[in-house]
C-alpha positions as a LaTeX table, in Angstrom:
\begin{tabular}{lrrr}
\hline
Residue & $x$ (\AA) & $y$ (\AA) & $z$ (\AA) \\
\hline
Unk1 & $-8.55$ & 15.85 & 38.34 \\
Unk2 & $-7.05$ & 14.28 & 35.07 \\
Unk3 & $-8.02$ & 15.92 & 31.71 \\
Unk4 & $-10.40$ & 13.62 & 29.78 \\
Unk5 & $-9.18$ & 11.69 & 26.46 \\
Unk6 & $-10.64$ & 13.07 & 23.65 \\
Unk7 & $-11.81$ & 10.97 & 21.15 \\
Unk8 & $-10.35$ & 11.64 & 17.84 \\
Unk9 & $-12.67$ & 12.94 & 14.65 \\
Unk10 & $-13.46$ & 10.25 & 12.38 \\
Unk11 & $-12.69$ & 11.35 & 8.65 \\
Unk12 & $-15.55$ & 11.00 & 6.32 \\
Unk13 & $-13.58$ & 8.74 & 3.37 \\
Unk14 & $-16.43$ & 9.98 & 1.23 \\
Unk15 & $-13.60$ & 12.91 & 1.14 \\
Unk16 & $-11.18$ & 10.59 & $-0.56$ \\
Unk17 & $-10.11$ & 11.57 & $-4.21$ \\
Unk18 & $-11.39$ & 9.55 & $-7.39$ \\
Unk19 & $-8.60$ & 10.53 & $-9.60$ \\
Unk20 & $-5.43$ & 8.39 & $-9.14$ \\
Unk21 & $-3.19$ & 11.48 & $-8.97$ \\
Unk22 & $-4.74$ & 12.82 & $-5.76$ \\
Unk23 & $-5.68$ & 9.56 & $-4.19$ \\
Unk24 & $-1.96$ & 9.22 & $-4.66$ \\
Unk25 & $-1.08$ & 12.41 & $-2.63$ \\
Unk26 & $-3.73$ & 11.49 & $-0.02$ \\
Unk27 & $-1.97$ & 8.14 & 0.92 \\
Unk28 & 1.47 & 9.22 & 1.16 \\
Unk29 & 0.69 & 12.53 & 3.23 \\
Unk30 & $-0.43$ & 12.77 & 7.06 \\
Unk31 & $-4.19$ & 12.12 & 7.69 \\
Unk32 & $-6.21$ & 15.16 & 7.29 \\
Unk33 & $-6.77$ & 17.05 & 10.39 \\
Unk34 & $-3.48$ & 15.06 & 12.18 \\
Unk35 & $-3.17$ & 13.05 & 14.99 \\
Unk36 & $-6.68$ & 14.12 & 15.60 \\
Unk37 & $-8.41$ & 12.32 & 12.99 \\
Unk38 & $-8.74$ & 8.54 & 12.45 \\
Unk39 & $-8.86$ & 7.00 & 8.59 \\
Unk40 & $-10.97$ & 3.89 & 9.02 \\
Unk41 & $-10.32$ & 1.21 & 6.96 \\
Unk42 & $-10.63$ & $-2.20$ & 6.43 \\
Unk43 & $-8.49$ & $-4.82$ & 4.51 \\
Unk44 & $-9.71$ & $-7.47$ & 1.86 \\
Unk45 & $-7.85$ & $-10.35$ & 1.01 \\
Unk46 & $-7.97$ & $-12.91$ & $-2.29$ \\
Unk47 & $-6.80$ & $-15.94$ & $-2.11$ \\
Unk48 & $-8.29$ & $-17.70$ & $-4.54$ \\
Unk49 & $-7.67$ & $-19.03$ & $-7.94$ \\
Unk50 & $-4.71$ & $-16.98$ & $-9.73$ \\
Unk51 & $-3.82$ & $-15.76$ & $-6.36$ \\
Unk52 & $-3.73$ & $-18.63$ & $-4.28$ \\
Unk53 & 0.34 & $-18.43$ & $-3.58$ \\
Unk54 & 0.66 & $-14.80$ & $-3.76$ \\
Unk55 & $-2.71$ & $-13.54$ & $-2.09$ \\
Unk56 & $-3.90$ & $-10.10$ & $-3.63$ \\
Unk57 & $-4.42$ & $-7.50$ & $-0.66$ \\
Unk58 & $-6.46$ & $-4.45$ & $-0.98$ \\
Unk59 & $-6.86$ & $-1.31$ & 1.70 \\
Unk60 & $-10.18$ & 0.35 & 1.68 \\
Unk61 & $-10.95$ & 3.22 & 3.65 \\
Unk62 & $-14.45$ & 2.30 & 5.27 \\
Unk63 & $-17.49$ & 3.95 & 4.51 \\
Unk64 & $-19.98$ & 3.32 & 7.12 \\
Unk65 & $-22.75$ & 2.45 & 4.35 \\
Unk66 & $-20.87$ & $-1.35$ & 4.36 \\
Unk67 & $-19.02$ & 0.01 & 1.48 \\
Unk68 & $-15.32$ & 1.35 & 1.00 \\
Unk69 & $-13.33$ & 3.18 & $-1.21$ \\
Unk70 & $-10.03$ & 1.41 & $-2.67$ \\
Unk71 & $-6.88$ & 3.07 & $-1.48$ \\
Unk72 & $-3.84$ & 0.46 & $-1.74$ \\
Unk73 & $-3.35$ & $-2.97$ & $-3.53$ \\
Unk74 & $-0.27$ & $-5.03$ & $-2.13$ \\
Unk75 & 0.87 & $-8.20$ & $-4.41$ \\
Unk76 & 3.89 & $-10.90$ & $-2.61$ \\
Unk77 & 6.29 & $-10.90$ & $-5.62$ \\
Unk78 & 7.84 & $-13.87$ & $-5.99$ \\
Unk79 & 11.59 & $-13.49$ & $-6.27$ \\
Unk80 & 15.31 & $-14.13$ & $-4.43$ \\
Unk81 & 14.20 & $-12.29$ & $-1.87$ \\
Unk82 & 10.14 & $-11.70$ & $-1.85$ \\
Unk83 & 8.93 & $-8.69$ & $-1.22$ \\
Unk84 & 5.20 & $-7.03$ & $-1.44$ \\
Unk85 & 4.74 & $-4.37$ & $-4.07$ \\
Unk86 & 2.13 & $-1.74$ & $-3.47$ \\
Unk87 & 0.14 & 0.49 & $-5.49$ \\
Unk88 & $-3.10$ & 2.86 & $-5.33$ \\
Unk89 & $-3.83$ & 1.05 & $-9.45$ \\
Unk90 & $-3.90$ & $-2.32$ & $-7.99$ \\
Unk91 & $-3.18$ & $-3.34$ & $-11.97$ \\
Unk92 & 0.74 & $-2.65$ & $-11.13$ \\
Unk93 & 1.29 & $-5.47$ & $-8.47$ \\
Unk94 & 1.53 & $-7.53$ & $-11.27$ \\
Unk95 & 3.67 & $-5.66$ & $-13.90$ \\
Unk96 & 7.33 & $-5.19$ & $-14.17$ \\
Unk97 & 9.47 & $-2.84$ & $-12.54$ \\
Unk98 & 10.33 & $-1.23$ & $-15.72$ \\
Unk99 & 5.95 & $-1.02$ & $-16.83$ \\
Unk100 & 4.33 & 0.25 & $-13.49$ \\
Unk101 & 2.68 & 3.31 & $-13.41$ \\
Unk102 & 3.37 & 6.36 & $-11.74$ \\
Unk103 & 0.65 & 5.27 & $-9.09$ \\
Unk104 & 3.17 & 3.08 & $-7.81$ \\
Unk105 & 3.95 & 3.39 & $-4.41$ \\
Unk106 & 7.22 & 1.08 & $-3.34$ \\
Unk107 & 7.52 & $-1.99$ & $-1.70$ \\
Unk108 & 7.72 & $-3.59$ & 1.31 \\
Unk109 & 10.50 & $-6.20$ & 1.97 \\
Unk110 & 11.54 & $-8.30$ & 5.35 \\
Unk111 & 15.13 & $-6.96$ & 6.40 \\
Unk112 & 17.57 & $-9.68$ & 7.06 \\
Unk113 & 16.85 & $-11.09$ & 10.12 \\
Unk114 & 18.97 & $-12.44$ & 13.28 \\
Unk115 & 18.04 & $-15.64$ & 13.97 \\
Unk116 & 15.87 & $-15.13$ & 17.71 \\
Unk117 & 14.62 & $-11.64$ & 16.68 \\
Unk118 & 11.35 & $-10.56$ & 15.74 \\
Unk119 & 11.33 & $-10.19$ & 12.18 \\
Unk120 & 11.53 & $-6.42$ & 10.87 \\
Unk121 & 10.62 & $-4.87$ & 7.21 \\
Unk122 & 12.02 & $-2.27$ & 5.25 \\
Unk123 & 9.86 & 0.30 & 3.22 \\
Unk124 & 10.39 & 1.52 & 0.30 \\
Unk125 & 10.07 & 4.14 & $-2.12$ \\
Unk126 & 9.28 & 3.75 & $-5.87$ \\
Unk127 & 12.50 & 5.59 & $-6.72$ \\
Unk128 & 15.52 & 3.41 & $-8.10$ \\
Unk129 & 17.31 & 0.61 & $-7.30$ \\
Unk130 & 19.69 & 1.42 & $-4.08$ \\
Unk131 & 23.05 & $-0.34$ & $-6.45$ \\
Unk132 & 22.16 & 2.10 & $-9.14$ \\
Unk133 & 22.80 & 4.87 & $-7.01$ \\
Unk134 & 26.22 & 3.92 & $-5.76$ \\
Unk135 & 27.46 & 3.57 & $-9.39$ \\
Unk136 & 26.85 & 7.38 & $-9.73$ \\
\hline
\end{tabular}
């Protein structure tokens, strides 16, 4: 006789932190509770108007009033090599590298890719640029 799965507790995202410094901390640590606990969310996506090339993209953790609770805001920056910039202020997707906040979280950017492979991404942090380092 096999061990039933158990379902995994739902978190209530009515938990989730209004001030940017610990939403911050709640989005780059491991889900409260662990493996054991599921973050629902859902994503929104603008297309529209000012954001019609690079779409805006927002992460909300779902409340299950129909409502949700912002925790991310990804941007496509255009540049040599485009990459998505992410945030829990969703005003620093569009700012400079140099004028984003401390709420910044990194970016995500596709790796090089081979020409039949699936395309992969690299993440990363909001720390400096990787050249910068090897001039140390």
């Amino acid at each position: 006789a096999g061990a039933a799965a158990k379902t995994p507790a739902v978190f209530d995202g009515r938990a989730i932190p209004f001030v940017l410094r610990r939403l911050h901390a709640f989005v780059t640590a491991p889900a409260p509770g662990g493996g054991a606990t599921v973050v629902r969310c859902f994503i929104e996506r603008t297309r529209s108007g000012a954001h019609a090339l690079f779409p805006l993209y927002k992460l909300y953790a779902d409340h299950e009033d129909g409502t949700g609770r912002l925790l991310l805001a990804a941007r496509k920056v255009p540049a040599a090599s485009p990459y998505y910039a992410i945030s829990t202020a969703a005003s620093d997707v569009y700012k400079a590298r140099a004028k984003r906040s401390r709420h910044y979280l990194g970016k995500l950017r596709a790796a090089p890719a081979a020409a039949a492979a699936p395309r992969e991404y690299v993440l990363y942090d909001a720390g400096g640029r990787a050249d910068d380092a090897r001039r140390r």
